[in-house]
Each structure stands twice: as structure tokens, then as C-alpha cells.
Coordinates of C-alpha atoms in Angstrom, one line a residue:
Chain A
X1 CA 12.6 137.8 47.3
X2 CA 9.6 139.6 46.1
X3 CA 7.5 137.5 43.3
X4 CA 7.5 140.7 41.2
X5 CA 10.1 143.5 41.2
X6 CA 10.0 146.6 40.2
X7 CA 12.1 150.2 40.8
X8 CA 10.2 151.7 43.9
X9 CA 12.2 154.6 42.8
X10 CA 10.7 157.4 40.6
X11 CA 12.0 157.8 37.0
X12 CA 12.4 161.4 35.7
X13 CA 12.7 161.5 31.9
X14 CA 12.5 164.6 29.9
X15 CA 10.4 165.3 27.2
X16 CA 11.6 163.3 23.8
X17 CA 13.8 160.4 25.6
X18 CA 13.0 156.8 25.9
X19 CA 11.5 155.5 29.3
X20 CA 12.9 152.6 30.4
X21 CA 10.6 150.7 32.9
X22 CA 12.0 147.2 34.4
X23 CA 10.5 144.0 36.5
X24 CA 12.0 140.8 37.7
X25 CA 9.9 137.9 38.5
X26 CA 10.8 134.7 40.6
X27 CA 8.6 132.0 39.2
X28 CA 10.3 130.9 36.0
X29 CA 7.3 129.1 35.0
X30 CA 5.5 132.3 34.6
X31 CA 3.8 132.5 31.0
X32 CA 2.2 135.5 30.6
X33 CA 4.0 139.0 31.1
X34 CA 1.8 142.4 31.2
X35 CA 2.4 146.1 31.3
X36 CA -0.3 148.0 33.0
X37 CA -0.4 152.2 33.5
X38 CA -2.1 154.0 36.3
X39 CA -2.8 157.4 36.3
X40 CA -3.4 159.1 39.9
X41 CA -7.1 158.0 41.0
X42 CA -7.5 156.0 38.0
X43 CA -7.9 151.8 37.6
X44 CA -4.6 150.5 35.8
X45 CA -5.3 150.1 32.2
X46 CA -3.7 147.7 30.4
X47 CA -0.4 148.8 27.7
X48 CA 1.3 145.4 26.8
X49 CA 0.9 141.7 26.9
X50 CA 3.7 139.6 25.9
X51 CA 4.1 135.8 26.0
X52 CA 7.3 135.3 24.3
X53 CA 10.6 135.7 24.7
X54 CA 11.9 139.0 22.3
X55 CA 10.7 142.5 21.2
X56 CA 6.6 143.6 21.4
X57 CA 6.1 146.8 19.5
X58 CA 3.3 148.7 19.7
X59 CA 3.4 152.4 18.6
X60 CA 5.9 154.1 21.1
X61 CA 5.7 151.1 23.5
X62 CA 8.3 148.0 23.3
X63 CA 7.7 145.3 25.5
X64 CA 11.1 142.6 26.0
X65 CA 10.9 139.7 27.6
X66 CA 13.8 137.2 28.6
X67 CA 12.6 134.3 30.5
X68 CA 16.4 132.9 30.9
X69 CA 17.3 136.1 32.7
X70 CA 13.5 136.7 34.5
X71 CA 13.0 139.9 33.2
X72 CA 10.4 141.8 31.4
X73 CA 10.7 145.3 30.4
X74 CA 8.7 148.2 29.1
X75 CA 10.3 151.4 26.4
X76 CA 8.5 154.2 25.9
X77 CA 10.0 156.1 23.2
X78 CA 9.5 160.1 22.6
X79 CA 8.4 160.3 26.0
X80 CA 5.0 162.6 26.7
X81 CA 4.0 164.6 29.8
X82 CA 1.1 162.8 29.2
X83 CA 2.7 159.1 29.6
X84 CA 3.1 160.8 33.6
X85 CA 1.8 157.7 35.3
X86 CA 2.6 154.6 37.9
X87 CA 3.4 151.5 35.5
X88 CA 2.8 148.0 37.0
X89 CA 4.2 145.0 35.8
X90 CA 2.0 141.7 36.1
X91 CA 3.4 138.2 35.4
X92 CA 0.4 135.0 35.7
X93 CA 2.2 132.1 38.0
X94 CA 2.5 129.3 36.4
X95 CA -0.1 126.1 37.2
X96 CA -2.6 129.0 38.9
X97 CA -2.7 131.5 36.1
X98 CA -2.8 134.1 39.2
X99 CA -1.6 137.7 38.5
X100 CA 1.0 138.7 40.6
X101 CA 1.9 142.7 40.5
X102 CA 4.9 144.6 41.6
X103 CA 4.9 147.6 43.3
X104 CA 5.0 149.8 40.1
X105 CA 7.2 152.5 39.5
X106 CA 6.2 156.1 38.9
X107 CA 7.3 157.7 35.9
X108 CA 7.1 161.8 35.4
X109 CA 8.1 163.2 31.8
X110 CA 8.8 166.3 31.9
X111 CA 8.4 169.0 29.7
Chain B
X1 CA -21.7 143.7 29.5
X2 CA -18.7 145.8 28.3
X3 CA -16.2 146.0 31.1
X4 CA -15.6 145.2 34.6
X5 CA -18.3 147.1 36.5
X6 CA -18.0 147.6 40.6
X7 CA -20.5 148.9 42.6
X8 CA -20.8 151.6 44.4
X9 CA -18.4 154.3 43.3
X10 CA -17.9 155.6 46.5
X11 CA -18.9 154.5 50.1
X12 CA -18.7 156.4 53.6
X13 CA -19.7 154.3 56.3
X14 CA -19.2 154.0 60.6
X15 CA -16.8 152.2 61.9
X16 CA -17.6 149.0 62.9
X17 CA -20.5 148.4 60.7
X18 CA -20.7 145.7 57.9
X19 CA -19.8 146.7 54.1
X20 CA -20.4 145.1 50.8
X21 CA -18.8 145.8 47.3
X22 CA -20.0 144.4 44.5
X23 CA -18.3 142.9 41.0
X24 CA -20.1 142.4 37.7
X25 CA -17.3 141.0 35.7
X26 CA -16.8 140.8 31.7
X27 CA -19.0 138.6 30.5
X28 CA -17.3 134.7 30.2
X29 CA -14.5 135.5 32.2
X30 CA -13.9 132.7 34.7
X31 CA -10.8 134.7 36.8
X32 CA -11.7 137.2 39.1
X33 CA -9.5 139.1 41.4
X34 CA -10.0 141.9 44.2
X35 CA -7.2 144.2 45.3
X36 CA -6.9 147.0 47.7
X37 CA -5.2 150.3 47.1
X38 CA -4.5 152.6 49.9
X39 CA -3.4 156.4 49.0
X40 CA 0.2 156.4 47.2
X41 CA 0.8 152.8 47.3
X42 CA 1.1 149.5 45.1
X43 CA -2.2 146.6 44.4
X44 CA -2.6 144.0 47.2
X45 CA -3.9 141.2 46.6
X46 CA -7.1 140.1 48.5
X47 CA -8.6 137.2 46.6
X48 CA -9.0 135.0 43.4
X49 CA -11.8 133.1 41.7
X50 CA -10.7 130.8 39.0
X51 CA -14.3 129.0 36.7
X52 CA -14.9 126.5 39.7
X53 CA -11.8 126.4 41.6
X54 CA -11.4 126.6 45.4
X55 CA -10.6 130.8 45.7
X56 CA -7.5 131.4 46.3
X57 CA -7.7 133.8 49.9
X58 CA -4.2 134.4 51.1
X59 CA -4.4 138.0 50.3
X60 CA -7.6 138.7 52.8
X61 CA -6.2 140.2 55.7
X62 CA -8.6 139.6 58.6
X63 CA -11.4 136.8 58.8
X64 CA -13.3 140.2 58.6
X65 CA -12.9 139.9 54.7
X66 CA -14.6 137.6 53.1
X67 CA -15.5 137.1 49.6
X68 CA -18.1 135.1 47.6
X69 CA -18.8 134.4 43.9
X70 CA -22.1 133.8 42.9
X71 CA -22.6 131.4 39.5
X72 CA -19.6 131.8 38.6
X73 CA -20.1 135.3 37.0
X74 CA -20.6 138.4 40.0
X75 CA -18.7 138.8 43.0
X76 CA -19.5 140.5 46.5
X77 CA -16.9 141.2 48.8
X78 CA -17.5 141.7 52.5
X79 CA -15.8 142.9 55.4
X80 CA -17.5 143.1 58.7
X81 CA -16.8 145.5 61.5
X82 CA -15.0 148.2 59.0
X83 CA -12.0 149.5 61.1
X84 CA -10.1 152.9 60.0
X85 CA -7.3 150.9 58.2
X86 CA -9.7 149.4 55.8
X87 CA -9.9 152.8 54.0
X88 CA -8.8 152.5 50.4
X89 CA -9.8 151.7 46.8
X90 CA -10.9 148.1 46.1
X91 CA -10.3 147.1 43.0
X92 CA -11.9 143.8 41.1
X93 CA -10.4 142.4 37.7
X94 CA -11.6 140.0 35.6
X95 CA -9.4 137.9 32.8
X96 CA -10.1 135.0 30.6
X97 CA -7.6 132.2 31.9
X98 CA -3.8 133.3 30.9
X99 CA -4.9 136.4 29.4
X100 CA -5.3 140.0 30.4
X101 CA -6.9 141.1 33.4
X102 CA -9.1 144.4 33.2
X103 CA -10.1 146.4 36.2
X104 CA -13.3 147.9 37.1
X105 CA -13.4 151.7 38.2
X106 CA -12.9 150.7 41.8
X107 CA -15.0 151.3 44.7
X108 CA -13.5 153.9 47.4
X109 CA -14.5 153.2 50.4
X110 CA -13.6 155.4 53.5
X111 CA -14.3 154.5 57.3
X112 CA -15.1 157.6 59.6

């Protein structure tokens, strides 16, 4: 089993609809959960952080976190051809504090 | 300084000769990571730096790669005897300990 988990499959969403973006993680001692976005040729830039179990809002981004189930997921409501992008999820191992990513999954809004 | 800053941008160099990539992290950041990217594909891990902590080299593929960090503040990575394969975009981080990570532009580097 992978550390991090992601959809290697690419999400098509149309223009308007809510992204849904999901990871998985294996060390359930993991602390700190993050969302990062990559655009083609770009460095990852980070979206959400989220530390606690529940809802993170910001603008049309929801972070969710469920460290029972070892899950941490990313909505991106009124999708934008501009949210076009590879989004990596990044969980810090517990005792370490190392980032581990997954594999990300690429999302393409269309218009 | 403001952000993660690598060094070069870009670098086209022989096979078999020695490369180095540096790493200015944000200031008072003790974690450091570097990460390769080849065309189309995910972040592998290389190596960590944590404040004064053995690193943590599981990632580096070859003894070709190694990696030092100098005062605990920039980082120069190394490989030695560049081979086609090591073509790709390395990427450094820096984070404050448990909290985000930011990257640096990355340095492409490309083995003829």
C-alpha cells in the first residue's frame, strides 16, 4: 500500500460543477494534511492546510478530513477552466514531520 | 528572503559530468526537501533536512546523488556522472516543522 493515494485517473468536470479530489493515507499518526495545485511546468503552490478532523472553507475550496477513515479530500465548487491543473495531496508522517505526496490527480474543467 | 529560491533555472550539461543545484530556503525554515519531476509524472522524493537532524536519504537513487546542507539554512544537491535518466525538474521545499512546505521554481536540468 502506497503511503499516499490518490486517483491516477483524470477527472473531467464541466464548467459550474463541484470537483471532487480524494487521498488516502496509511500512517494514522499523520497530523498535518495539505492540498497542493500544479499547473503544467509550474512548482505546486499550495491551496489548503488542514489539521483537524471536519470542513476547511476557503472561497470555492473545501478541505475534509477524517482521520478514523484516513482520508482527506479537496471540493472545488463552480469549477473554472482555469482550476485546470494536477492536485497533490501531502500528509507530514508522524514522529518525522516528513511530507509524503501522492501521485496527484489531474483535473480538466471544461468549458 | 521571500520564497524558496533554486538556482539555476535551467541547466544543459554532457553526460557524465558532475552537476550542482543549489537551494536558498525561506528564511528560519529548518525542513528542507528536494524532489524530482520527470515529464508527466508525480514528486519523488530525494532527500530531507530537518534543523539538525541526520537527513533523511532514502529517496536518492544512486550514491551519484548526494546532498548537503550548509548552516542549517542553503542546500546544494549533487549528482556526479549525470546519466540520460537524470533529466527532469528538481524541485526543493522548505517548511517550518509541521507546517506548509513551499517550493522553489525548480531547476530543469537536461543531460545530452
Amino acid at each position: 500500500q502506497k503511503e499516499v493515494e490518490q486517483n491516477s485517473r483524470p477527472l473531467s468536470v464541466p464548467e459550474g460543477a463541484i470537483a471532487s479530489l480524494n487521498c488516502t493515507y496509511s500512517d494514522r499518526g499523520s497530523q498535518s494534511f495539505f492540498w497542493y495545485r500544479q499547473y503544467s511546468g509550474k512548482s505546486p503552490e499550495l491551496i489548503m492546510s488542514i489539521y483537524s478532523n471536519g470542513d476547511k472553507e476557503d472561497g470555492r475550496f473545501t478541505a475534509q478530513l477524517n482521520k478514523a477513515s484516513q482520508y482527506v479530500s479537496l471540493l472545488i465548487r463552480d469549477s473554472q477552466p482555469s482550476d485546470s491543473a494536477t492536485y497533490l495531496c501531502a500528509v507530514s508522517t508522524s514522529g518525522t514531520y516528513k511530507y509524503i505526496f501522492g501521485t496527484g490527480t489531474r483535473l480538466k474543467v471544461l468549458a | 528572503g521571500a520564497g524558496v529560491s533554486q538556482s539555476p533555472s535551467n541547466k544543459v550539461t554532457e553526460k557524465g559530468k558532475d552537476v550542482e543545484l543549489r537551494c536558498d530556503p525561506i528564511s528560519g525554515h529548518t525542513a528542507l526537501y528536494w524532489y524530482r519531476q520527470s515529464l508527466g509524472q508525480g514528486l519523488e522524493f530525494l532527500i530531507y533536512f530537518q534543523g539538525n537532524s541526520a537527513p533523511d536519504k532514502s529517496g536518492l537513487p544512486s550514491d551519484r546523488f548526494s546532498a548537503e546542507r550548509t548552516g542549517g539554512s542553503v542546500s546544494t544537491l549533487t549528482i556526479q556522472r549525470t546519466q540520460q535518466e537524470d533529466s527532469a525538474v528538481y524541485l526543493c521545499a522548505s517548511s517550518s516543522l509541521n507546517t506548509e512546505a513551499f517550493f522553489g521554481q525548480g531547476t530543469r536540468l537536461t543531460v545530452v
